[in-house]
Short mmCIF file of C-alpha atoms and ligand atoms in Angstrom, two decimals:
data_model
loop_
_atom_site.label_atom_id
_atom_site.label_comp_id
_atom_site.label_asym_id
_atom_site.label_seq_id
_atom_site.Cartn_x
_atom_site.Cartn_y
_atom_site.Cartn_z
CA MET A 1 244.26 179.84 18.78
CA SER A 2 243.39 176.19 18.91
CA HIS A 3 245.25 175.56 15.73
CA LEU A 4 248.55 177.21 16.30
CA PRO A 5 250.80 175.13 14.15
CA ILE A 6 254.31 174.92 15.44
CA SER A 7 253.56 176.86 18.49
CA PRO A 8 251.72 176.21 21.57
CA SER A 9 249.96 177.02 24.68
CA ALA A 10 249.86 180.74 24.32
CA THR A 11 248.31 182.56 27.19
CA PRO A 12 245.41 184.82 26.20
CA THR A 13 246.45 187.23 28.90
CA ALA A 14 249.76 188.16 27.36
CA THR A 15 250.06 191.46 25.60
CA ASN A 16 251.09 192.51 22.19
CA SER A 17 253.56 195.03 23.41
CA PRO A 18 256.32 195.66 20.94
CA ASP A 19 259.01 194.12 23.04
CA ALA A 20 257.01 190.97 23.52
CA SER A 21 257.27 190.56 19.81
CA LEU A 22 260.98 191.14 19.78
CA SER A 23 262.34 189.56 22.86
CA SER A 24 261.43 185.92 22.85
CA THR A 25 260.54 183.25 20.40
CA SER A 26 257.62 181.87 22.31
CA PRO A 27 254.29 183.06 21.04
CA VAL A 28 252.22 185.43 23.07
CA SER A 29 248.69 186.55 22.39
CA ASN A 30 247.58 189.82 20.96
CA ASP A 31 244.62 191.66 22.36
CA VAL A 32 242.03 189.74 20.42
CA GLY A 33 243.32 186.60 22.02
CA ARG A 34 244.95 185.36 18.87
CA ALA A 35 248.34 183.92 19.59
CA THR A 36 251.23 185.48 17.78
CA TRP A 37 254.77 184.43 17.18
CA GLY A 38 256.97 185.96 19.79
CA SER A 39 259.50 187.09 17.29
CA ARG A 40 260.29 187.05 13.66
CA LEU A 41 262.83 184.33 14.30
CA GLY A 42 260.13 182.10 15.77
CA PHE A 43 257.99 182.58 12.71
CA VAL A 44 260.82 182.14 10.23
CA LEU A 45 261.96 178.97 11.97
CA ALA A 46 258.47 177.53 12.06
CA ALA A 47 257.84 178.31 8.40
CA ALA A 48 261.29 177.04 7.43
CA GLY A 49 260.68 173.93 9.51
CA SER A 50 257.62 173.31 7.39
CA ALA A 51 259.44 174.05 4.17
CA VAL A 52 262.61 172.05 4.80
CA GLY A 53 261.72 168.41 4.72
CA LEU A 54 261.49 165.45 2.41
CA GLY A 55 260.94 167.84 -0.48
CA ALA A 56 264.55 168.95 -0.25
CA VAL A 57 266.31 165.77 0.79
CA TRP A 58 264.20 163.14 -0.94
CA LYS A 59 262.40 164.80 -3.84
CA PHE A 60 264.72 167.49 -5.09
CA PRO A 61 267.73 165.24 -5.88
CA TYR A 62 265.75 162.63 -7.74
CA VAL A 63 263.71 165.14 -9.72
CA VAL A 64 266.91 166.93 -10.73
CA GLY A 65 268.22 163.49 -11.62
CA GLN A 66 265.27 162.83 -13.91
CA HIS A 67 265.37 166.24 -15.54
CA GLY A 68 268.92 166.71 -16.61
CA GLY A 69 270.83 168.50 -13.87
CA GLY A 70 271.96 172.11 -14.10
CA ALA A 71 269.27 173.42 -16.41
CA PHE A 72 266.61 172.21 -14.04
CA LEU A 73 268.38 173.88 -11.13
CA VAL A 74 268.34 177.20 -12.97
CA VAL A 75 264.62 176.98 -13.71
CA TYR A 76 263.90 175.93 -10.15
CA LEU A 77 265.85 178.88 -8.75
CA GLY A 78 264.13 181.21 -11.19
CA CYS A 79 260.73 180.03 -9.97
CA VAL A 80 261.68 180.40 -6.30
CA LEU A 81 263.12 183.89 -6.68
CA THR A 82 260.16 185.27 -8.59
CA LEU A 83 256.88 183.46 -8.03
CA GLY A 84 258.10 181.79 -4.87
CA VAL A 85 258.99 184.92 -2.94
CA ALA A 86 255.97 186.84 -4.26
CA LEU A 87 253.56 184.09 -3.24
CA LEU A 88 255.16 183.47 0.14
CA LEU A 89 254.67 187.14 0.85
CA ALA A 90 251.11 187.02 -0.51
CA GLU A 91 250.12 184.06 1.66
CA MET A 92 251.66 185.71 4.71
CA THR A 93 249.73 188.85 3.89
CA ILE A 94 246.41 187.00 3.73
CA GLY A 95 247.09 185.47 7.11
CA ARG A 96 248.27 188.71 8.59
CA LEU A 97 245.32 190.77 7.30
CA THR A 98 242.68 188.38 8.56
CA GLY A 99 244.29 186.48 11.39
CA LYS A 100 242.47 183.40 10.16
CA SER A 101 243.25 180.07 8.53
CA ALA A 102 242.88 179.66 4.79
CA THR A 103 239.18 179.00 4.24
CA THR A 104 237.93 181.55 6.73
CA ALA A 105 240.53 184.07 5.59
CA MET A 106 239.65 183.72 1.92
CA ARG A 107 235.96 184.11 2.68
CA GLU A 108 236.63 187.21 4.71
CA LEU A 109 238.74 188.85 2.03
CA GLY A 110 237.07 187.72 -1.14
CA GLY A 111 233.54 186.67 -0.32
CA ARG A 112 231.80 183.30 -0.28
CA GLY A 113 233.12 182.02 -3.60
CA TRP A 114 236.70 182.43 -2.42
CA ALA A 115 236.06 180.14 0.51
CA TRP A 116 236.19 177.36 -2.07
CA VAL A 117 239.77 178.24 -2.84
CA GLY A 118 240.51 177.77 0.83
CA ARG A 119 238.65 174.47 0.94
CA ILE A 120 240.49 173.13 -2.08
CA ALA A 121 243.79 174.26 -0.60
CA THR A 122 242.94 172.40 2.59
CA PHE A 123 242.01 169.31 0.65
CA ASN A 124 245.32 169.66 -1.14
CA ALA A 125 247.21 169.72 2.16
CA PHE A 126 245.37 166.54 3.13
CA ALA A 127 246.19 164.84 -0.17
CA ILE A 128 249.85 165.83 0.04
CA LEU A 129 250.00 164.55 3.59
CA SER A 130 248.62 161.21 2.42
CA PHE A 131 251.54 160.48 0.19
CA TYR A 132 254.05 162.35 2.32
CA VAL A 133 253.51 159.84 5.11
CA VAL A 134 254.47 157.00 2.77
CA VAL A 135 257.94 158.46 2.32
CA GLY A 136 257.98 159.46 5.98
CA GLY A 137 257.52 155.76 6.68
CA TRP A 138 260.60 154.95 4.61
CA THR A 139 262.56 157.34 6.80
CA VAL A 140 261.34 155.56 9.92
CA ALA A 141 262.37 152.23 8.44
CA TYR A 142 265.83 153.43 7.45
CA LEU A 143 266.36 154.94 10.89
CA LEU A 144 265.48 151.60 12.49
CA ARG A 145 267.85 149.82 10.16
CA ALA A 146 270.59 152.31 10.88
CA LEU A 147 270.08 151.70 14.59
CA LYS A 148 270.36 147.98 14.01
CA GLY A 149 273.52 148.66 12.04
CA SER A 150 272.20 146.95 8.94
CA VAL A 151 271.83 149.87 6.57
CA LEU A 152 275.35 150.42 5.27
CA ALA A 153 276.57 148.72 2.15
CA PRO A 154 279.14 149.83 -0.36
CA ASP A 155 277.34 148.18 -3.22
CA THR A 156 274.60 150.36 -4.70
CA SER A 157 273.03 147.64 -6.81
CA ARG A 158 272.43 145.64 -3.67
CA LEU A 159 271.08 148.75 -1.93
CA GLU A 160 268.77 149.37 -4.83
CA ALA A 161 267.46 145.81 -4.81
CA GLU A 162 266.91 146.06 -1.07
CA PHE A 163 265.07 149.34 -1.41
CA VAL A 164 262.78 148.00 -4.12
CA ALA A 165 262.02 144.88 -2.11
CA PHE A 166 261.44 146.91 1.01
CA ILE A 167 258.94 149.39 -0.45
CA ALA A 168 257.08 146.53 -2.10
CA ASP A 169 256.44 144.73 1.19
CA PRO A 170 252.81 145.63 1.97
CA TRP A 171 252.74 145.08 5.74
CA ALA A 172 256.07 146.69 6.41
CA SER A 173 255.22 149.79 4.40
CA LEU A 174 251.82 150.17 6.05
CA ALA A 175 253.38 149.73 9.48
CA ASN A 176 256.11 152.29 8.82
CA MET A 177 253.66 154.72 7.34
CA GLY A 178 251.37 154.23 10.33
CA ALA A 179 254.27 154.86 12.71
CA PHE A 180 255.20 158.10 10.99
CA LEU A 181 251.60 159.27 10.80
CA GLY A 182 251.06 158.37 14.43
CA LEU A 183 254.04 160.47 15.48
CA ALA A 184 252.76 163.44 13.51
CA ALA A 185 249.27 163.05 15.01
CA LEU A 186 250.69 162.86 18.53
CA ILE A 187 252.53 166.11 18.02
CA VAL A 188 249.46 167.85 16.65
CA ALA A 189 247.19 166.44 19.35
CA ALA A 190 249.36 166.95 22.38
CA GLY A 191 250.31 170.49 21.55
CA VAL A 192 253.89 169.71 22.46
CA GLN A 193 254.73 172.02 19.62
CA LYS A 194 256.65 174.21 21.97
CA GLY A 195 259.20 171.45 22.15
CA ILE A 196 259.26 171.27 18.39
CA GLU A 197 259.77 174.96 17.93
CA ARG A 198 262.59 175.00 20.41
CA ALA A 199 264.10 171.81 19.08
CA GLY A 200 263.81 173.17 15.56
CA LYS A 201 266.25 175.86 16.46
CA TRP A 202 268.92 173.25 17.03
CA LEU A 203 267.91 170.39 14.82
CA MET A 204 267.57 172.27 11.58
CA PRO A 205 271.06 173.76 11.84
CA ALA A 206 272.26 170.30 12.88
CA LEU A 207 270.78 168.82 9.73
CA PHE A 208 272.49 171.48 7.62
CA LEU A 209 275.83 170.85 9.32
CA LEU A 210 275.55 167.12 8.92
CA MET A 211 274.72 167.57 5.25
CA LEU A 212 277.85 169.69 4.91
CA ALA A 213 279.95 166.94 6.47
CA VAL A 214 278.45 164.34 4.14
CA ILE A 215 279.01 166.68 1.19
CA VAL A 216 282.71 166.84 2.00
CA ARG A 217 282.90 163.06 1.84
CA ALA A 218 280.70 162.83 -1.23
CA LEU A 219 282.76 165.37 -3.15
CA THR A 220 285.98 163.51 -2.45
CA LEU A 221 284.71 160.22 -3.83
CA PRO A 222 286.47 159.25 -7.04
CA GLY A 223 284.34 160.32 -9.99
CA ALA A 224 282.25 162.76 -7.95
CA MET A 225 283.30 165.81 -9.97
CA GLU A 226 281.39 164.59 -12.96
CA GLY A 227 278.24 164.74 -10.85
CA VAL A 228 279.05 168.21 -9.56
CA ILE A 229 279.47 169.50 -13.09
CA TRP A 230 276.29 167.80 -14.19
CA PHE A 231 274.40 169.36 -11.29
CA LEU A 232 275.80 172.87 -11.70
CA LYS A 233 276.35 173.28 -15.41
CA PRO A 234 273.12 174.01 -17.23
CA ASP A 235 272.42 172.24 -20.48
CA PHE A 236 269.39 174.13 -21.71
CA SER A 237 268.60 171.59 -24.38
CA MET A 238 267.25 169.47 -21.52
CA ILE A 239 264.39 171.87 -20.87
CA SER A 240 260.97 170.82 -22.05
CA GLY A 241 257.46 171.75 -20.97
CA LYS A 242 257.58 168.83 -18.54
CA THR A 243 260.79 170.11 -16.98
CA LEU A 244 259.28 173.53 -16.48
CA LEU A 245 256.19 172.08 -14.84
CA GLU A 246 258.32 169.88 -12.64
CA ALA A 247 260.48 172.82 -11.54
CA LEU A 248 257.45 175.00 -10.87
CA GLY A 249 255.78 172.27 -8.84
CA LEU A 250 258.93 171.61 -6.87
CA ALA A 251 259.37 175.30 -6.13
CA PHE A 252 255.85 175.38 -4.67
CA PHE A 253 256.34 172.14 -2.81
CA SER A 254 259.68 173.04 -1.30
CA LEU A 255 258.35 176.39 -0.07
CA SER A 256 255.13 174.84 1.28
CA LEU A 257 253.06 177.11 -0.97
CA GLY A 258 249.64 176.78 -2.50
CA ALA A 259 248.03 174.80 0.29
CA GLY A 260 247.05 177.51 2.69
CA MET A 261 249.81 176.60 5.08
CA ILE A 262 251.71 179.89 5.06
CA VAL A 263 248.37 181.68 5.48
CA VAL A 264 247.85 179.90 8.77
CA TYR A 265 251.38 180.65 9.96
CA GLY A 266 251.08 184.24 8.81
CA SER A 267 247.91 184.63 10.81
CA TYR A 268 249.95 184.39 13.98
CA LEU A 269 252.31 187.16 13.02
CA PRO A 270 252.42 190.23 15.22
CA LYS A 271 251.19 193.34 13.48
CA ASP A 272 254.62 194.90 13.30
CA ALA A 273 256.43 191.92 11.80
CA LYS A 274 258.54 192.50 8.73
CA LEU A 275 256.97 190.28 6.16
CA ALA A 276 259.27 190.80 3.21
CA GLY A 277 262.37 189.88 5.14
CA SER A 278 260.66 186.78 6.50
CA ALA A 279 259.62 185.66 3.02
CA VAL A 280 263.17 186.03 1.75
CA TRP A 281 264.53 184.11 4.70
CA VAL A 282 262.14 181.21 4.30
CA ALA A 283 262.87 181.02 0.59
CA THR A 284 266.61 181.13 1.21
CA LEU A 285 266.61 178.37 3.82
CA ALA A 286 264.39 176.12 1.75
CA THR A 287 266.47 176.60 -1.38
CA LEU A 288 269.69 176.12 0.52
CA ALA A 289 268.38 172.80 1.85
CA CYS A 290 267.58 171.67 -1.70
CA PHE A 291 270.95 172.80 -2.98
CA LEU A 292 272.86 171.04 -0.21
CA ALA A 293 270.85 167.86 -0.73
CA GLY A 294 271.70 167.98 -4.43
CA LEU A 295 275.39 168.45 -3.70
CA MET A 296 275.26 165.59 -1.26
CA ILE A 297 273.52 163.06 -3.45
CA LEU A 298 274.17 163.78 -7.12
CA PRO A 299 277.99 163.59 -7.03
CA ALA A 300 277.65 160.27 -5.21
CA VAL A 301 275.20 159.07 -7.84
CA PHE A 302 277.92 159.52 -10.45
CA ALA A 303 280.71 158.18 -8.26
CA PHE A 304 278.79 154.96 -7.58
CA GLY A 305 277.43 154.61 -11.09
CA VAL A 306 273.76 154.80 -10.09
CA ALA A 307 271.44 155.97 -12.87
CA PRO A 308 270.56 159.62 -12.08
CA ASN A 309 267.00 159.00 -13.18
CA ALA A 310 266.51 156.08 -10.78
CA GLY A 311 263.49 157.87 -9.29
CA PRO A 312 262.09 158.17 -5.75
CA GLY A 313 264.62 155.76 -4.26
CA LEU A 314 267.67 157.83 -5.18
CA THR A 315 268.34 159.30 -1.72
CA PHE A 316 267.75 156.00 0.03
CA ILE A 317 270.04 154.14 -2.35
CA THR A 318 272.99 156.51 -2.39
CA MET A 319 273.12 157.74 1.21
CA PRO A 320 273.93 154.35 2.78
CA ALA A 321 276.68 153.87 0.21
CA ILE A 322 278.26 157.20 1.16
CA PHE A 323 277.98 156.40 4.86
CA ALA A 324 279.76 153.11 4.21
CA GLN A 325 282.74 155.14 3.02
CA MET A 326 282.80 157.50 6.00
CA PRO A 327 284.56 157.16 9.32
CA PHE A 328 281.94 156.37 11.99
CA GLY A 329 279.56 155.66 9.14
CA HIS A 330 277.06 153.90 11.38
CA LEU A 331 276.80 156.84 13.69
CA VAL A 332 276.52 159.26 10.81
CA ALA A 333 273.74 157.11 9.36
CA VAL A 334 271.78 157.14 12.60
CA ALA A 335 272.22 160.89 13.00
CA PHE A 336 271.25 161.55 9.40
CA PHE A 337 268.06 159.51 9.39
CA LEU A 338 267.09 160.87 12.78
CA LEU A 339 267.46 164.46 11.59
CA LEU A 340 265.70 163.66 8.34
CA LEU A 341 262.85 162.08 10.28
CA PHE A 342 262.63 165.19 12.40
CA ALA A 343 262.62 167.48 9.37
CA ALA A 344 259.95 165.32 7.76
CA LEU A 345 257.84 165.40 10.91
CA THR A 346 257.86 169.19 11.20
CA SER A 347 256.71 169.33 7.59
CA ALA A 348 254.06 166.67 8.09
CA VAL A 349 252.77 168.49 11.16
CA SER A 350 252.41 171.62 9.05
CA LEU A 351 250.24 169.66 6.61
CA PHE A 352 248.27 167.93 9.34
CA GLU A 353 247.57 171.11 11.27
CA PRO A 354 245.64 173.11 8.63
CA VAL A 355 243.34 170.15 7.99
CA THR A 356 242.67 169.77 11.70
CA ALA A 357 242.21 173.53 12.06
CA PHE A 358 239.72 173.46 9.20
CA LEU A 359 237.48 171.00 11.06
CA ILE A 360 237.81 173.02 14.24
CA ASP A 361 237.24 176.46 12.65
CA GLU A 362 234.59 175.59 10.11
CA TYR A 363 232.64 172.84 11.87
CA GLN A 364 233.42 173.54 15.51
CA TRP A 365 234.89 170.08 16.09
CA ARG A 366 236.86 169.51 19.21
CA ARG A 367 240.57 169.06 18.75
CA GLY A 368 240.78 165.41 19.85
CA PRO A 369 238.14 164.04 17.46
CA ALA A 370 239.46 166.27 14.69
CA VAL A 371 242.96 164.84 15.02
CA ILE A 372 241.62 161.29 15.04
CA ALA A 373 239.46 161.93 11.98
CA VAL A 374 242.40 163.39 10.04
CA LEU A 375 244.61 160.51 11.16
CA LEU A 376 242.16 157.86 9.96
CA ALA A 377 241.38 159.61 6.70
CA THR A 378 245.08 160.08 5.96
CA PHE A 379 245.77 156.45 6.65
CA ALA A 380 242.91 155.45 4.36
CA LEU A 381 244.20 157.56 1.49
CA GLY A 382 247.86 156.85 2.24
CA ALA A 383 247.46 153.07 2.23
CA PRO A 384 246.73 152.74 -1.50
CA ALA A 385 249.64 155.12 -2.18
CA ALA A 386 251.95 152.93 -0.11
CA LEU A 387 250.71 149.74 -1.75
CA SER A 388 251.22 151.17 -5.21
CA PHE A 389 254.94 150.44 -4.83
CA GLY A 390 254.16 146.75 -4.34
CA ILE A 391 251.04 144.67 -4.70
CA TRP A 392 249.07 147.45 -6.37
CA SER A 393 251.81 148.57 -8.72
CA ASP A 394 249.67 147.53 -11.69
CA VAL A 395 246.73 149.65 -10.66
CA LYS A 396 247.04 152.62 -12.95
CA LEU A 397 244.92 155.63 -13.72
CA PHE A 398 245.87 157.86 -16.63
CA GLY A 399 249.03 155.77 -16.94
CA ARG A 400 250.22 156.54 -13.42
CA THR A 401 250.34 154.53 -10.23
CA ILE A 402 248.23 155.76 -7.34
CA PHE A 403 251.23 157.37 -5.65
CA ASP A 404 252.35 159.08 -8.85
CA LEU A 405 248.85 160.28 -9.56
CA MET A 406 248.51 161.85 -6.12
CA ASP A 407 251.92 163.44 -6.48
CA PHE A 408 251.03 164.76 -9.91
CA VAL A 409 247.59 166.13 -9.14
CA THR A 410 248.63 167.87 -5.94
CA ILE A 411 252.02 169.24 -6.93
CA HIS A 412 251.45 170.00 -10.59
CA MET A 413 247.85 171.05 -10.60
CA LEU A 414 246.40 171.98 -7.23
CA MET A 415 249.40 173.84 -5.85
CA PRO A 416 249.90 176.09 -8.88
CA ALA A 417 246.14 176.61 -9.06
CA GLY A 418 246.12 177.68 -5.42
CA GLY A 419 249.06 179.98 -6.09
CA LEU A 420 247.28 181.55 -9.01
CA CYS A 421 244.21 182.31 -6.92
CA VAL A 422 246.31 183.76 -4.11
CA ALA A 423 248.14 185.97 -6.60
CA ILE A 424 244.89 187.36 -7.98
CA LEU A 425 243.29 187.82 -4.60
CA VAL A 426 246.25 189.74 -3.20
CA GLY A 427 247.42 191.49 -6.35
CA ALA A 428 244.00 192.68 -7.50
CA ARG A 429 241.09 192.22 -5.19
CA VAL A 430 242.53 193.27 -1.87
CA TRP A 431 245.59 195.15 -3.14
CA PRO A 432 244.79 198.40 -1.30
CA GLN A 433 244.87 196.50 1.99
CA ALA A 434 247.65 194.19 0.97
CA ARG A 435 250.03 196.98 0.09
CA THR A 436 249.83 198.33 3.62
CA VAL A 437 251.83 195.38 4.93
CA LEU A 438 254.97 196.78 3.32
CA GLU A 439 254.21 200.43 3.88
CA GLY A 440 256.61 202.26 6.09
CA THR A 441 259.20 199.48 5.80
CA ARG A 442 262.46 199.44 3.90
CA ALA A 443 260.89 196.92 1.54
CA GLN A 444 258.46 199.48 0.19
CA TRP A 445 260.34 199.68 -3.11
CA PHE A 446 259.27 196.10 -3.66
CA LEU A 447 255.55 197.00 -3.92
CA PRO A 448 255.36 197.59 -7.67
CA VAL A 449 257.63 194.63 -8.38
CA TRP A 450 255.52 192.48 -6.13
CA ARG A 451 252.33 193.50 -7.88
CA LEU A 452 253.87 192.86 -11.26
CA LEU A 453 254.99 189.43 -10.15
CA LEU A 454 251.53 188.62 -8.81
CA LEU A 455 249.42 189.92 -11.64
CA VAL A 456 251.62 189.36 -14.67
CA LEU A 457 254.44 186.93 -14.15
CA THR A 458 252.64 184.41 -11.93
CA PRO A 459 249.60 183.94 -14.19
CA LEU A 460 251.76 183.93 -17.31
CA ALA A 461 254.19 181.40 -15.91
CA ILE A 462 251.57 179.08 -14.49
CA LEU A 463 249.22 179.16 -17.46
CA GLY A 464 252.11 179.02 -19.91
CA ILE A 465 253.73 176.08 -18.23
CA TRP A 466 250.45 174.20 -17.98
CA TYR A 467 249.83 174.86 -21.65
CA GLN A 468 253.31 173.67 -22.60
CA SER A 469 253.09 170.45 -20.72
CA PHE A 470 249.57 169.17 -21.32
N1 LIG B 1 257.72 171.76 2.04
C1 LIG B 1 257.67 170.45 2.61
C2 LIG B 1 258.83 169.66 2.07
O1 LIG B 1 259.51 170.10 1.24
C3 LIG B 1 256.36 169.77 2.32
C4 LIG B 1 255.24 170.57 2.83
C5 LIG B 1 254.97 170.86 4.12
C6 LIG B 1 254.26 171.25 2.09
N2 LIG B 1 253.88 171.65 4.21
C7 LIG B 1 253.43 171.91 3.00
C8 LIG B 1 254.04 171.37 0.75
C9 LIG B 1 252.37 172.68 2.56
C10 LIG B 1 252.95 172.12 0.33
C11 LIG B 1 252.15 172.79 1.20
O2 LIG B 1 259.09 168.58 2.53
#
């Protein structure tokens, strides 16, 4: 129970009576003392809080921008609806069957060799966290600027120059990254997650609403329609092996898959929770966030004449320009970056937590030292990633900067590899147990489809896409 991710101080004395699992969203413990989510809503919100983050608002728009718009969107949606839902459900099942975090759970279900899958997944979470905090730091910086009132500018070429200069500044980027990482560590250490879970109920909808408001403005900019069409109308000639790999990776990333995270969250589910519905909900919210972010940013990209393939700065370059054209733009800017920071933090916490839990579960560390160790190690690995936008931009391995290499290895290789292992474990090795999670529910019809997705489509898609793109 020491590593309950977005939830908190559960009391071991509470029961697992059915109404405890329906009536409130605060976790209670089941009879083995393992905390459980109080309700499906609590679980869905926590998992969605992990999923919705910088992946949607920062990564999705620029990756769509680099890969030709509508066609990419179609492939991305295809991946989410098939592999995405099947693997979300599979990871939840592993957690639910064992009640353990990834490494321990994999060992329990598959034997000693499978523990390695869990360890690699945990390492993956750590590596993702290390570059996630770099971008988290950018969010901190833009929030501070918005508070100072110095972020808005109508001129995107100036905004772009500012962004490039800002991410190249070594001390500033390390300081911002450190601030973001520190916040995440505080949340994990203090166990104030209860606040986060409760706040998530309001702040995530608030982020969605604010995005809708910004979308209204973005869509009414002159020239925006061109961007809308580009985003929504597929041009399948744009699809290459690279595009497929990018879409697959983004689907995993935006659903927080392939790093053992959903396993940990699933391990807190009450025994009577409806897994299939939860998986569909998480996938829907995460995809909706990506879609809204695309609608918010890509039309503006066209309206302001920014190159769609401008890369990781796209969100940070276009958003201030939209705010400059909105009534109360300064306020909107502050609210937006605050909500984005919050969304990024809930995601970062969900990456931080499994790594901490790993040290606690596997090596019996105490929580305090474990948090400090993860904090320091993340800073150490994050620093070169941050510097690779500035003074270390020439340091390249396999033709990529350090940041790009970390992004590539984790999202394009380790996450799909983790997904593949999960699919085989659940679809083949422990299928007789796994199938029981849907038995007796309305989602029972999904069992054969699910198995087909796990054993046929997932391996084919992942291996095929790897083959195409390497
Ligand atoms: N899904 C988050 C985002 O889109 C990132 C994230 C959080 C993640 N936890 C994860 C990705 C676990 C992979 C695995 O911002």
